[in-house]
C-alpha cells in the first residue's frame, strides 16, 4: 500500500487562515452574565436563544457550552409547555 502524497496547500496554524486577519472568538453569554442556573420562568433570558420563528438557536450561533445548550433546550421546552414561550411565531 502506498500513501498518496497530499499536495494541497498546507494550513497555517492560526485560525485566520492565510489572509492574516485574526478571528476573535465571542465570549459565552451565560458565563459573561455569571448565570449558573437556567430557569424556565426567566423568559427574557430564554428569548435571547430563540430565533424570530421560535426555533432554538444552535450552539454555533449562541456560543454556549454543550451542557448549557442542553439546559437551555430543556428550559425552553418547559416554558413552551407552560405557555410562557410560543412554539412558533410568524
PDB file of N, CA and C in Angstrom:
ATOM      1  N   UNK A   1       0.838  -1.170   0.000  1.00  0.00           N
ATOM      2  CA  UNK A   1       0.000   0.000   0.000  1.00  0.00           C
ATOM      3  C   UNK A   1       0.885   1.235   0.000  1.00  0.00           C
ATOM      4  N   UNK A   2       0.675   2.045  -0.951  1.00  0.00           N
ATOM      5  CA  UNK A   2       1.446   3.278  -0.996  1.00  0.00           C
ATOM      6  C   UNK A   2       0.573   4.430  -0.532  1.00  0.00           C
ATOM      7  N   UNK A   3       1.211   5.342   0.115  1.00  0.00           N
ATOM      8  CA  UNK A   3       0.486   6.507   0.600  1.00  0.00           C
ATOM      9  C   UNK A   3       0.413   7.558  -0.489  1.00  0.00           C
ATOM     10  N   UNK A   4      -0.712   8.151  -0.567  1.00  0.00           N
ATOM     11  CA  UNK A   4      -0.875   9.224  -1.530  1.00  0.00           C
ATOM     12  C   UNK A   4      -0.364  10.506  -0.887  1.00  0.00           C
ATOM     13  N   UNK A   5       0.495  11.188  -1.578  1.00  0.00           N
ATOM     14  CA  UNK A   5       1.035  12.415  -1.003  1.00  0.00           C
ATOM     15  C   UNK A   5      -0.009  13.520  -1.118  1.00  0.00           C
ATOM     16  N   UNK A   6      -0.127  14.265  -0.068  1.00  0.00           N
ATOM     17  CA  UNK A   6      -1.095  15.351  -0.039  1.00  0.00           C
ATOM     18  C   UNK A   6      -0.436  16.594  -0.621  1.00  0.00           C
ATOM     19  N   UNK A   7      -0.894  17.007  -1.782  1.00  0.00           N
ATOM     20  CA  UNK A   7      -0.291  18.159  -2.452  1.00  0.00           C
ATOM     21  C   UNK A   7      -1.095  19.428  -2.235  1.00  0.00           C
ATOM     22  N   UNK A   8      -2.105  19.345  -1.381  1.00  0.00           N
ATOM     23  CA  UNK A   8      -2.889  20.553  -1.121  1.00  0.00           C
ATOM     24  C   UNK A   8      -2.058  21.534  -0.312  1.00  0.00           C
ATOM     25  N   UNK A   9      -2.520  22.752  -0.273  1.00  0.00           N
ATOM     26  CA  UNK A   9      -1.778  23.806   0.408  1.00  0.00           C
ATOM     27  C   UNK A   9      -1.755  23.535   1.906  1.00  0.00           C
ATOM     28  N   UNK A  10      -0.611  23.694   2.524  1.00  0.00           N
ATOM     29  CA  UNK A  10      -0.542  23.478   3.968  1.00  0.00           C
ATOM     30  C   UNK A  10      -1.296  24.586   4.700  1.00  0.00           C
ATOM     31  N   UNK A  11      -1.949  24.192   5.748  1.00  0.00           N
ATOM     32  CA  UNK A  11      -2.691  25.190   6.514  1.00  0.00           C
ATOM     33  C   UNK A  11      -1.756  25.845   7.513  1.00  0.00           C
ATOM     34  N   UNK A  12      -1.920  27.125   7.665  1.00  0.00           N
ATOM     35  CA  UNK A  12      -1.153  27.792   8.698  1.00  0.00           C
ATOM     36  C   UNK A  12      -1.811  27.470  10.031  1.00  0.00           C
ATOM     37  N   UNK A  13      -1.098  27.586  11.101  1.00  0.00           N
ATOM     38  CA  UNK A  13      -1.603  27.182  12.397  1.00  0.00           C
ATOM     39  C   UNK A  13      -2.605  28.130  13.011  1.00  0.00           C
ATOM     40  N   UNK A  14      -2.794  29.308  12.423  1.00  0.00           N
ATOM     41  CA  UNK A  14      -3.689  30.276  13.051  1.00  0.00           C
ATOM     42  C   UNK A  14      -5.102  30.178  12.488  1.00  0.00           C
ATOM     43  N   UNK A  15      -6.103  30.595  13.246  1.00  0.00           N
ATOM     44  CA  UNK A  15      -7.487  30.491  12.776  1.00  0.00           C
ATOM     45  C   UNK A  15      -7.826  31.492  11.678  1.00  0.00           C
ATOM     46  N   UNK A  16      -6.945  32.459  11.424  1.00  0.00           N
ATOM     47  CA  UNK A  16      -7.225  33.453  10.399  1.00  0.00           C
ATOM     48  C   UNK A  16      -6.997  32.891   9.010  1.00  0.00           C
ATOM     49  N   UNK A  17      -6.288  31.785   8.928  1.00  0.00           N
ATOM     50  CA  UNK A  17      -6.000  31.222   7.620  1.00  0.00           C
ATOM     51  C   UNK A  17      -4.834  31.933   6.984  1.00  0.00           C
ATOM     52  N   UNK A  18      -4.865  32.063   5.689  1.00  0.00           N
ATOM     53  CA  UNK A  18      -3.715  32.651   5.011  1.00  0.00           C
ATOM     54  C   UNK A  18      -3.863  34.138   4.767  1.00  0.00           C
ATOM     55  N   UNK A  19      -4.971  34.728   5.123  1.00  0.00           N
ATOM     56  CA  UNK A  19      -5.174  36.142   4.842  1.00  0.00           C
ATOM     57  C   UNK A  19      -4.724  37.041   5.975  1.00  0.00           C
ATOM     58  N   UNK A  20      -4.470  36.483   7.141  1.00  0.00           N
ATOM     59  CA  UNK A  20      -3.815  37.221   8.198  1.00  0.00           C
ATOM     60  C   UNK A  20      -4.709  38.040   9.108  1.00  0.00           C
ATOM     61  N   UNK A  21      -5.991  38.125   8.832  1.00  0.00           N
ATOM     62  CA  UNK A  21      -6.862  38.884   9.720  1.00  0.00           C
ATOM     63  C   UNK A  21      -7.304  37.967  10.857  1.00  0.00           C
ATOM     64  N   UNK A  22      -6.958  38.295  12.095  1.00  0.00           N
ATOM     65  CA  UNK A  22      -7.292  37.383  13.194  1.00  0.00           C
ATOM     66  C   UNK A  22      -8.795  37.324  13.448  1.00  0.00           C
ATOM     67  N   UNK A  23      -9.244  36.145  13.816  1.00  0.00           N
ATOM     68  CA  UNK A  23     -10.649  35.920  14.119  1.00  0.00           C
ATOM     69  C   UNK A  23     -10.811  35.981  15.630  1.00  0.00           C
ATOM     70  N   UNK A  24     -11.678  36.869  16.096  1.00  0.00           N
ATOM     71  CA  UNK A  24     -11.912  36.977  17.534  1.00  0.00           C
ATOM     72  C   UNK A  24     -13.049  36.050  17.923  1.00  0.00           C
ATOM     73  N   UNK A  25     -12.834  35.275  18.960  1.00  0.00           N
ATOM     74  CA  UNK A  25     -13.899  34.397  19.430  1.00  0.00           C
ATOM     75  C   UNK A  25     -14.807  35.195  20.360  1.00  0.00           C
ATOM     76  N   UNK A  26     -16.103  34.992  20.195  1.00  0.00           N
ATOM     77  CA  UNK A  26     -17.057  35.699  21.038  1.00  0.00           C
ATOM     78  C   UNK A  26     -17.174  34.981  22.372  1.00  0.00           C
ATOM     79  N   UNK A  27     -17.352  35.731  23.445  1.00  0.00           N
ATOM     80  CA  UNK A  27     -17.456  35.086  24.756  1.00  0.00           C
ATOM     81  C   UNK A  27     -18.801  34.391  24.932  1.00  0.00           C
ATOM     82  N   UNK A  28     -18.820  33.478  25.853  1.00  0.00           N
ATOM     83  CA  UNK A  28     -20.038  32.758  26.206  1.00  0.00           C
ATOM     84  C   UNK A  28     -20.967  33.726  26.942  1.00  0.00           C
ATOM     85  N   UNK A  29     -22.184  33.977  26.431  1.00  0.00           N
ATOM     86  CA  UNK A  29     -23.057  34.971  27.063  1.00  0.00           C
ATOM     87  C   UNK A  29     -23.532  34.583  28.463  1.00  0.00           C
ATOM     88  N   UNK A  30     -23.662  33.298  28.743  1.00  0.00           N
ATOM     89  CA  UNK A  30     -24.106  32.878  30.075  1.00  0.00           C
ATOM     90  C   UNK A  30     -22.982  33.013  31.095  1.00  0.00           C
ATOM     91  N   UNK A  31     -21.758  32.699  30.698  1.00  0.00           N
ATOM     92  CA  UNK A  31     -20.627  32.868  31.603  1.00  0.00           C
ATOM     93  C   UNK A  31     -20.346  34.345  31.842  1.00  0.00           C
ATOM     94  N   UNK A  32     -20.517  35.146  30.793  1.00  0.00           N
ATOM     95  CA  UNK A  32     -20.275  36.579  30.896  1.00  0.00           C
ATOM     96  C   UNK A  32     -21.245  37.229  31.887  1.00  0.00           C
ATOM     97  N   UNK A  33     -22.501  36.784  31.881  1.00  0.00           N
ATOM     98  CA  UNK A  33     -23.517  37.329  32.785  1.00  0.00           C
ATOM     99  C   UNK A  33     -23.526  36.610  34.134  1.00  0.00           C
ATOM    100  N   UNK A  34     -22.628  35.653  34.316  1.00  0.00           N
ATOM    101  CA  UNK A  34     -22.497  34.885  35.556  1.00  0.00           C
ATOM    102  C   UNK A  34     -23.804  34.166  35.907  1.00  0.00           C
ATOM    103  N   UNK A  35     -24.402  33.525  34.902  1.00  0.00           N
ATOM    104  CA  UNK A  35     -25.640  32.766  35.087  1.00  0.00           C
ATOM    105  C   UNK A  35     -25.279  31.292  35.216  1.00  0.00           C
ATOM    106  N   UNK A  36     -25.613  30.699  36.358  1.00  0.00           N
ATOM    107  CA  UNK A  36     -25.306  29.287  36.567  1.00  0.00           C
ATOM    108  C   UNK A  36     -26.556  28.421  36.459  1.00  0.00           C
ATOM    109  N   UNK A  37     -27.706  28.957  36.879  1.00  0.00           N
ATOM    110  CA  UNK A  37     -28.952  28.201  36.835  1.00  0.00           C
ATOM    111  C   UNK A  37     -29.863  28.811  35.781  1.00  0.00           C
ATOM    112  N   UNK A  38     -30.343  27.987  34.859  1.00  0.00           N
ATOM    113  CA  UNK A  38     -31.230  28.446  33.801  1.00  0.00           C
ATOM    114  C   UNK A  38     -32.653  28.073  34.202  1.00  0.00           C
ATOM    115  N   UNK A  39     -33.464  29.092  34.482  1.00  0.00           N
ATOM    116  CA  UNK A  39     -34.824  28.887  34.964  1.00  0.00           C
ATOM    117  C   UNK A  39     -35.804  29.017  33.810  1.00  0.00           C
ATOM    118  N   UNK A  40     -36.761  28.112  33.724  1.00  0.00           N
ATOM    119  CA  UNK A  40     -37.732  28.151  32.633  1.00  0.00           C
ATOM    120  C   UNK A  40     -38.671  29.346  32.755  1.00  0.00           C
ATOM    121  N   UNK A  41     -38.753  29.962  33.935  1.00  0.00           N
ATOM    122  CA  UNK A  41     -39.634  31.117  34.127  1.00  0.00           C
ATOM    123  C   UNK A  41     -38.982  32.432  33.697  1.00  0.00           C
ATOM    124  N   UNK A  42     -37.676  32.403  33.436  1.00  0.00           N
ATOM    125  CA  UNK A  42     -36.949  33.604  33.009  1.00  0.00           C
ATOM    126  C   UNK A  42     -37.054  33.727  31.487  1.00  0.00           C
ATOM    127  N   UNK A  43     -38.197  34.206  31.021  1.00  0.00           N
ATOM    128  CA  UNK A  43     -38.452  34.232  29.576  1.00  0.00           C
ATOM    129  C   UNK A  43     -37.597  35.264  28.854  1.00  0.00           C
ATOM    130  N   UNK A  44     -37.193  36.330  29.535  1.00  0.00           N
ATOM    131  CA  UNK A  44     -36.332  37.323  28.886  1.00  0.00           C
ATOM    132  C   UNK A  44     -34.994  36.703  28.495  1.00  0.00           C
ATOM    133  N   UNK A  45     -34.451  35.877  29.367  1.00  0.00           N
ATOM    134  CA  UNK A  45     -33.196  35.193  29.056  1.00  0.00           C
ATOM    135  C   UNK A  45     -33.401  34.164  27.951  1.00  0.00           C
ATOM    136  N   UNK A  46     -34.459  33.386  28.047  1.00  0.00           N
ATOM    137  CA  UNK A  46     -34.686  32.312  27.082  1.00  0.00           C
ATOM    138  C   UNK A  46     -34.973  32.848  25.687  1.00  0.00           C
ATOM    139  N   UNK A  47     -35.620  33.999  25.577  1.00  0.00           N
ATOM    140  CA  UNK A  47     -35.928  34.572  24.261  1.00  0.00           C
ATOM    141  C   UNK A  47     -34.670  34.956  23.495  1.00  0.00           C
ATOM    142  N   UNK A  48     -33.577  35.221  24.205  1.00  0.00           N
ATOM    143  CA  UNK A  48     -32.313  35.543  23.533  1.00  0.00           C
ATOM    144  C   UNK A  48     -31.766  34.346  22.770  1.00  0.00           C
ATOM    145  N   UNK A  49     -32.219  33.152  23.121  1.00  0.00           N
ATOM    146  CA  UNK A  49     -31.728  31.937  22.480  1.00  0.00           C
ATOM    147  C   UNK A  49     -32.748  31.338  21.520  1.00  0.00           C
ATOM    148  N   UNK A  50     -33.771  32.102  21.170  1.00  0.00           N
ATOM    149  CA  UNK A  50     -34.769  31.686  20.188  1.00  0.00           C
ATOM    150  C   UNK A  50     -34.644  32.554  18.944  1.00  0.00           C
ATOM    151  N   UNK A  51     -34.920  31.963  17.787  1.00  0.00           N
ATOM    152  CA  UNK A  51     -34.934  32.741  16.552  1.00  0.00           C
ATOM    153  C   UNK A  51     -36.247  33.514  16.467  1.00  0.00           C
ATOM    154  N   UNK A  52     -36.376  34.345  15.442  1.00  0.00           N
ATOM    155  CA  UNK A  52     -37.614  35.099  15.275  1.00  0.00           C
ATOM    156  C   UNK A  52     -38.786  34.179  14.947  1.00  0.00           C
ATOM    157  N   UNK A  53     -38.496  32.976  14.472  1.00  0.00           N
ATOM    158  CA  UNK A  53     -39.534  31.986  14.182  1.00  0.00           C
ATOM    159  C   UNK A  53     -39.875  31.115  15.384  1.00  0.00           C
ATOM    160  N   UNK A  54     -39.132  31.270  16.480  1.00  0.00           N
ATOM    161  CA  UNK A  54     -39.403  30.492  17.677  1.00  0.00           C
ATOM    162  C   UNK A  54     -38.561  29.240  17.803  1.00  0.00           C
ATOM    163  N   UNK A  55     -37.586  29.064  16.913  1.00  0.00           N
ATOM    164  CA  UNK A  55     -36.726  27.884  16.979  1.00  0.00           C
ATOM    165  C   UNK A  55     -35.560  28.133  17.932  1.00  0.00           C
ATOM    166  N   UNK A  56     -35.069  27.066  18.539  1.00  0.00           N
ATOM    167  CA  UNK A  56     -33.922  27.163  19.433  1.00  0.00           C
ATOM    168  C   UNK A  56     -32.673  27.342  18.582  1.00  0.00           C
ATOM    169  N   UNK A  57     -31.898  28.379  18.894  1.00  0.00           N
ATOM    170  CA  UNK A  57     -30.675  28.645  18.129  1.00  0.00           C
ATOM    171  C   UNK A  57     -29.599  27.620  18.483  1.00  0.00           C
ATOM    172  N   UNK A  58     -28.710  27.366  17.536  1.00  0.00           N
ATOM    173  CA  UNK A  58     -27.672  26.353  17.721  1.00  0.00           C
ATOM    174  C   UNK A  58     -26.540  26.877  18.604  1.00  0.00           C
ATOM    175  N   UNK A  59     -25.731  25.970  19.079  1.00  0.00           N
ATOM    176  CA  UNK A  59     -24.561  26.316  19.891  1.00  0.00           C
ATOM    177  C   UNK A  59     -23.581  27.161  19.107  1.00  0.00           C
ATOM    178  N   UNK A  60     -23.476  26.884  17.828  1.00  0.00           N
ATOM    179  CA  UNK A  60     -22.538  27.617  16.976  1.00  0.00           C
ATOM    180  C   UNK A  60     -22.911  29.096  16.919  1.00  0.00           C
ATOM    181  N   UNK A  61     -24.188  29.374  16.959  1.00  0.00           N
ATOM    182  CA  UNK A  61     -24.665  30.755  16.888  1.00  0.00           C
ATOM    183  C   UNK A  61     -24.607  31.427  18.261  1.00  0.00           C
ATOM    184  N   UNK A  62     -25.018  30.715  19.302  1.00  0.00           N
ATOM    185  CA  UNK A  62     -25.136  31.325  20.627  1.00  0.00           C
ATOM    186  C   UNK A  62     -23.853  31.271  21.441  1.00  0.00           C
ATOM    187  N   UNK A  63     -22.923  30.407  21.069  1.00  0.00           N
ATOM    188  CA  UNK A  63     -21.629  30.281  21.756  1.00  0.00           C
ATOM    189  C   UNK A  63     -21.743  29.810  23.199  1.00  0.00           C
ATOM    190  N   UNK A  64     -22.671  28.899  23.472  1.00  0.00           N
ATOM    191  CA  UNK A  64     -22.766  28.319  24.807  1.00  0.00           C
ATOM    192  C   UNK A  64     -22.146  26.925  24.781  1.00  0.00           C
ATOM    193  N   UNK A  65     -21.836  26.396  25.947  1.00  0.00           N
ATOM    194  CA  UNK A  65     -21.249  25.064  26.022  1.00  0.00           C
ATOM    195  C   UNK A  65     -22.321  24.008  25.764  1.00  0.00           C
ATOM    196  N   UNK A  66     -21.900  22.775  25.587  1.00  0.00           N
ATOM    197  CA  UNK A  66     -22.839  21.688  25.307  1.00  0.00           C
ATOM    198  C   UNK A  66     -23.793  21.474  26.477  1.00  0.00           C
ATOM    199  N   UNK A  67     -23.263  21.521  27.684  1.00  0.00           N
ATOM    200  CA  UNK A  67     -24.106  21.334  28.865  1.00  0.00           C
ATOM    201  C   UNK A  67     -25.115  22.478  28.992  1.00  0.00           C
ATOM    202  N   UNK A  68     -24.663  23.704  28.744  1.00  0.00           N
ATOM    203  CA  UNK A  68     -25.569  24.845  28.815  1.00  0.00           C
ATOM    204  C   UNK A  68     -26.632  24.770  27.725  1.00  0.00           C
ATOM    205  N   UNK A  69     -26.258  24.272  26.541  1.00  0.00           N
ATOM    206  CA  UNK A  69     -27.228  24.138  25.454  1.00  0.00           C
ATOM    207  C   UNK A  69     -28.318  23.132  25.827  1.00  0.00           C
ATOM    208  N   UNK A  70     -27.932  22.026  26.460  1.00  0.00           N
ATOM    209  CA  UNK A  70     -28.924  21.042  26.890  1.00  0.00           C
ATOM    210  C   UNK A  70     -29.861  21.634  27.941  1.00  0.00           C
ATOM    211  N   UNK A  71     -29.298  22.386  28.872  1.00  0.00           N
ATOM    212  CA  UNK A  71     -30.126  23.007  29.908  1.00  0.00           C
ATOM    213  C   UNK A  71     -31.046  24.072  29.316  1.00  0.00           C
ATOM    214  N   UNK A  72     -30.537  24.846  28.362  1.00  0.00           N
ATOM    215  CA  UNK A  72     -31.365  25.849  27.687  1.00  0.00           C
ATOM    216  C   UNK A  72     -32.520  25.194  26.946  1.00  0.00           C
ATOM    217  N   UNK A  73     -32.217  24.129  26.213  1.00  0.00           N
ATOM    218  CA  UNK A  73     -33.250  23.440  25.441  1.00  0.00           C
ATOM    219  C   UNK A  73     -34.331  22.896  26.367  1.00  0.00           C
ATOM    220  N   UNK A  74     -33.929  22.306  27.488  1.00  0.00           N
ATOM    221  CA  UNK A  74     -34.899  21.766  28.441  1.00  0.00           C
ATOM    222  C   UNK A  74     -35.745  22.892  29.022  1.00  0.00           C
ATOM    223  N   UNK A  75     -35.123  24.025  29.386  1.00  0.00           N
ATOM    224  CA  UNK A  75     -35.864  25.147  29.964  1.00  0.00           C
ATOM    225  C   UNK A  75     -36.823  25.756  28.943  1.00  0.00           C
ATOM    226  N   UNK A  76     -36.392  25.865  27.690  1.00  0.00           N
ATOM    227  CA  UNK A  76     -37.254  26.418  26.641  1.00  0.00           C
ATOM    228  C   UNK A  76     -38.444  25.496  26.405  1.00  0.00           C
ATOM    229  N   UNK A  77     -38.200  24.198  26.382  1.00  0.00           N
ATOM    230  CA  UNK A  77     -39.295  23.245  26.172  1.00  0.00           C
ATOM    231  C   UNK A  77     -40.277  23.263  27.341  1.00  0.00           C
ATOM    232  N   UNK A  78     -39.763  23.400  28.568  1.00  0.00           N
ATOM    233  CA  UNK A  78     -40.650  23.509  29.728  1.00  0.00           C
ATOM    234  C   UNK A  78     -41.479  24.788  29.663  1.00  0.00           C
ATOM    235  N   UNK A  79     -40.842  25.892  29.285  1.00  0.00           N
ATOM    236  CA  UNK A  79     -41.552  27.170  29.189  1.00  0.00           C
ATOM    237  C   UNK A  79     -42.612  27.120  28.093  1.00  0.00           C
ATOM    238  N   UNK A  80     -42.327  26.435  27.004  1.00  0.00           N
ATOM    239  CA  UNK A  80     -43.326  26.272  25.943  1.00  0.00           C
ATOM    240  C   UNK A  80     -44.519  25.464  26.451  1.00  0.00           C
ATOM    241  N   UNK A  81     -44.228  24.414  27.185  1.00  0.00           N
ATOM    242  CA  UNK A  81     -45.291  23.549  27.710  1.00  0.00           C
ATOM    243  C   UNK A  81     -46.180  24.308  28.700  1.00  0.00           C
ATOM    244  N   UNK A  82     -45.578  25.210  29.469  1.00  0.00           N
ATOM    245  CA  UNK A  82     -46.329  26.010  30.437  1.00  0.00           C
ATOM    246  C   UNK A  82     -47.035  27.196  29.788  1.00  0.00           C
ATOM    247  N   UNK A  83     -46.755  27.451  28.531  1.00  0.00           N
ATOM    248  CA  UNK A  83     -47.396  28.561  27.837  1.00  0.00           C
ATOM    249  C   UNK A  83     -46.685  29.887  27.993  1.00  0.00           C
ATOM    250  N   UNK A  84     -45.447  29.864  28.481  1.00  0.00           N
ATOM    251  CA  UNK A  84     -44.699  31.106  28.661  1.00  0.00           C
ATOM    252  C   UNK A  84     -43.993  31.543  27.382  1.00  0.00           C
ATOM    253  N   UNK A  85     -43.647  30.585  26.538  1.00  0.00           N
ATOM    254  CA  UNK A  85     -42.989  30.867  25.260  1.00  0.00           C
ATOM    255  C   UNK A  85     -43.800  30.230  24.139  1.00  0.00           C
ATOM    256  N   UNK A  86     -43.770  30.823  22.957  1.00  0.00           N
ATOM    257  CA  UNK A  86     -44.512  30.241  21.834  1.00  0.00           C
ATOM    258  C   UNK A  86     -43.760  29.062  21.222  1.00  0.00           C
ATOM    259  N   UNK A  87     -44.511  28.126  20.662  1.00  0.00           N
ATOM    260  CA  UNK A  87     -43.887  27.043  19.905  1.00  0.00           C
ATOM    261  C   UNK A  87     -43.381  27.572  18.574  1.00  0.00           C
ATOM    262  N   UNK A  88     -44.149  28.442  17.969  1.00  0.00           N
ATOM    263  CA  UNK A  88     -43.768  29.057  16.695  1.00  0.00           C
ATOM    264  C   UNK A  88     -44.428  30.421  16.617  1.00  0.00           C
ATOM    265  N   UNK A  89     -43.807  31.304  15.865  1.00  0.00           N
ATOM    266  CA  UNK A  89     -44.391  32.629  15.665  1.00  0.00           C
ATOM    267  C   UNK A  89     -44.179  33.046  14.225  1.00  0.00           C
ATOM    268  N   UNK A  90     -45.047  33.900  13.763  1.00  0.00           N
ATOM    269  CA  UNK A  90     -44.935  34.355  12.371  1.00  0.00           C
ATOM    270  C   UNK A  90     -44.381  35.736  12.287  1.00  0.00           C
TER     271      UNK A  90
END
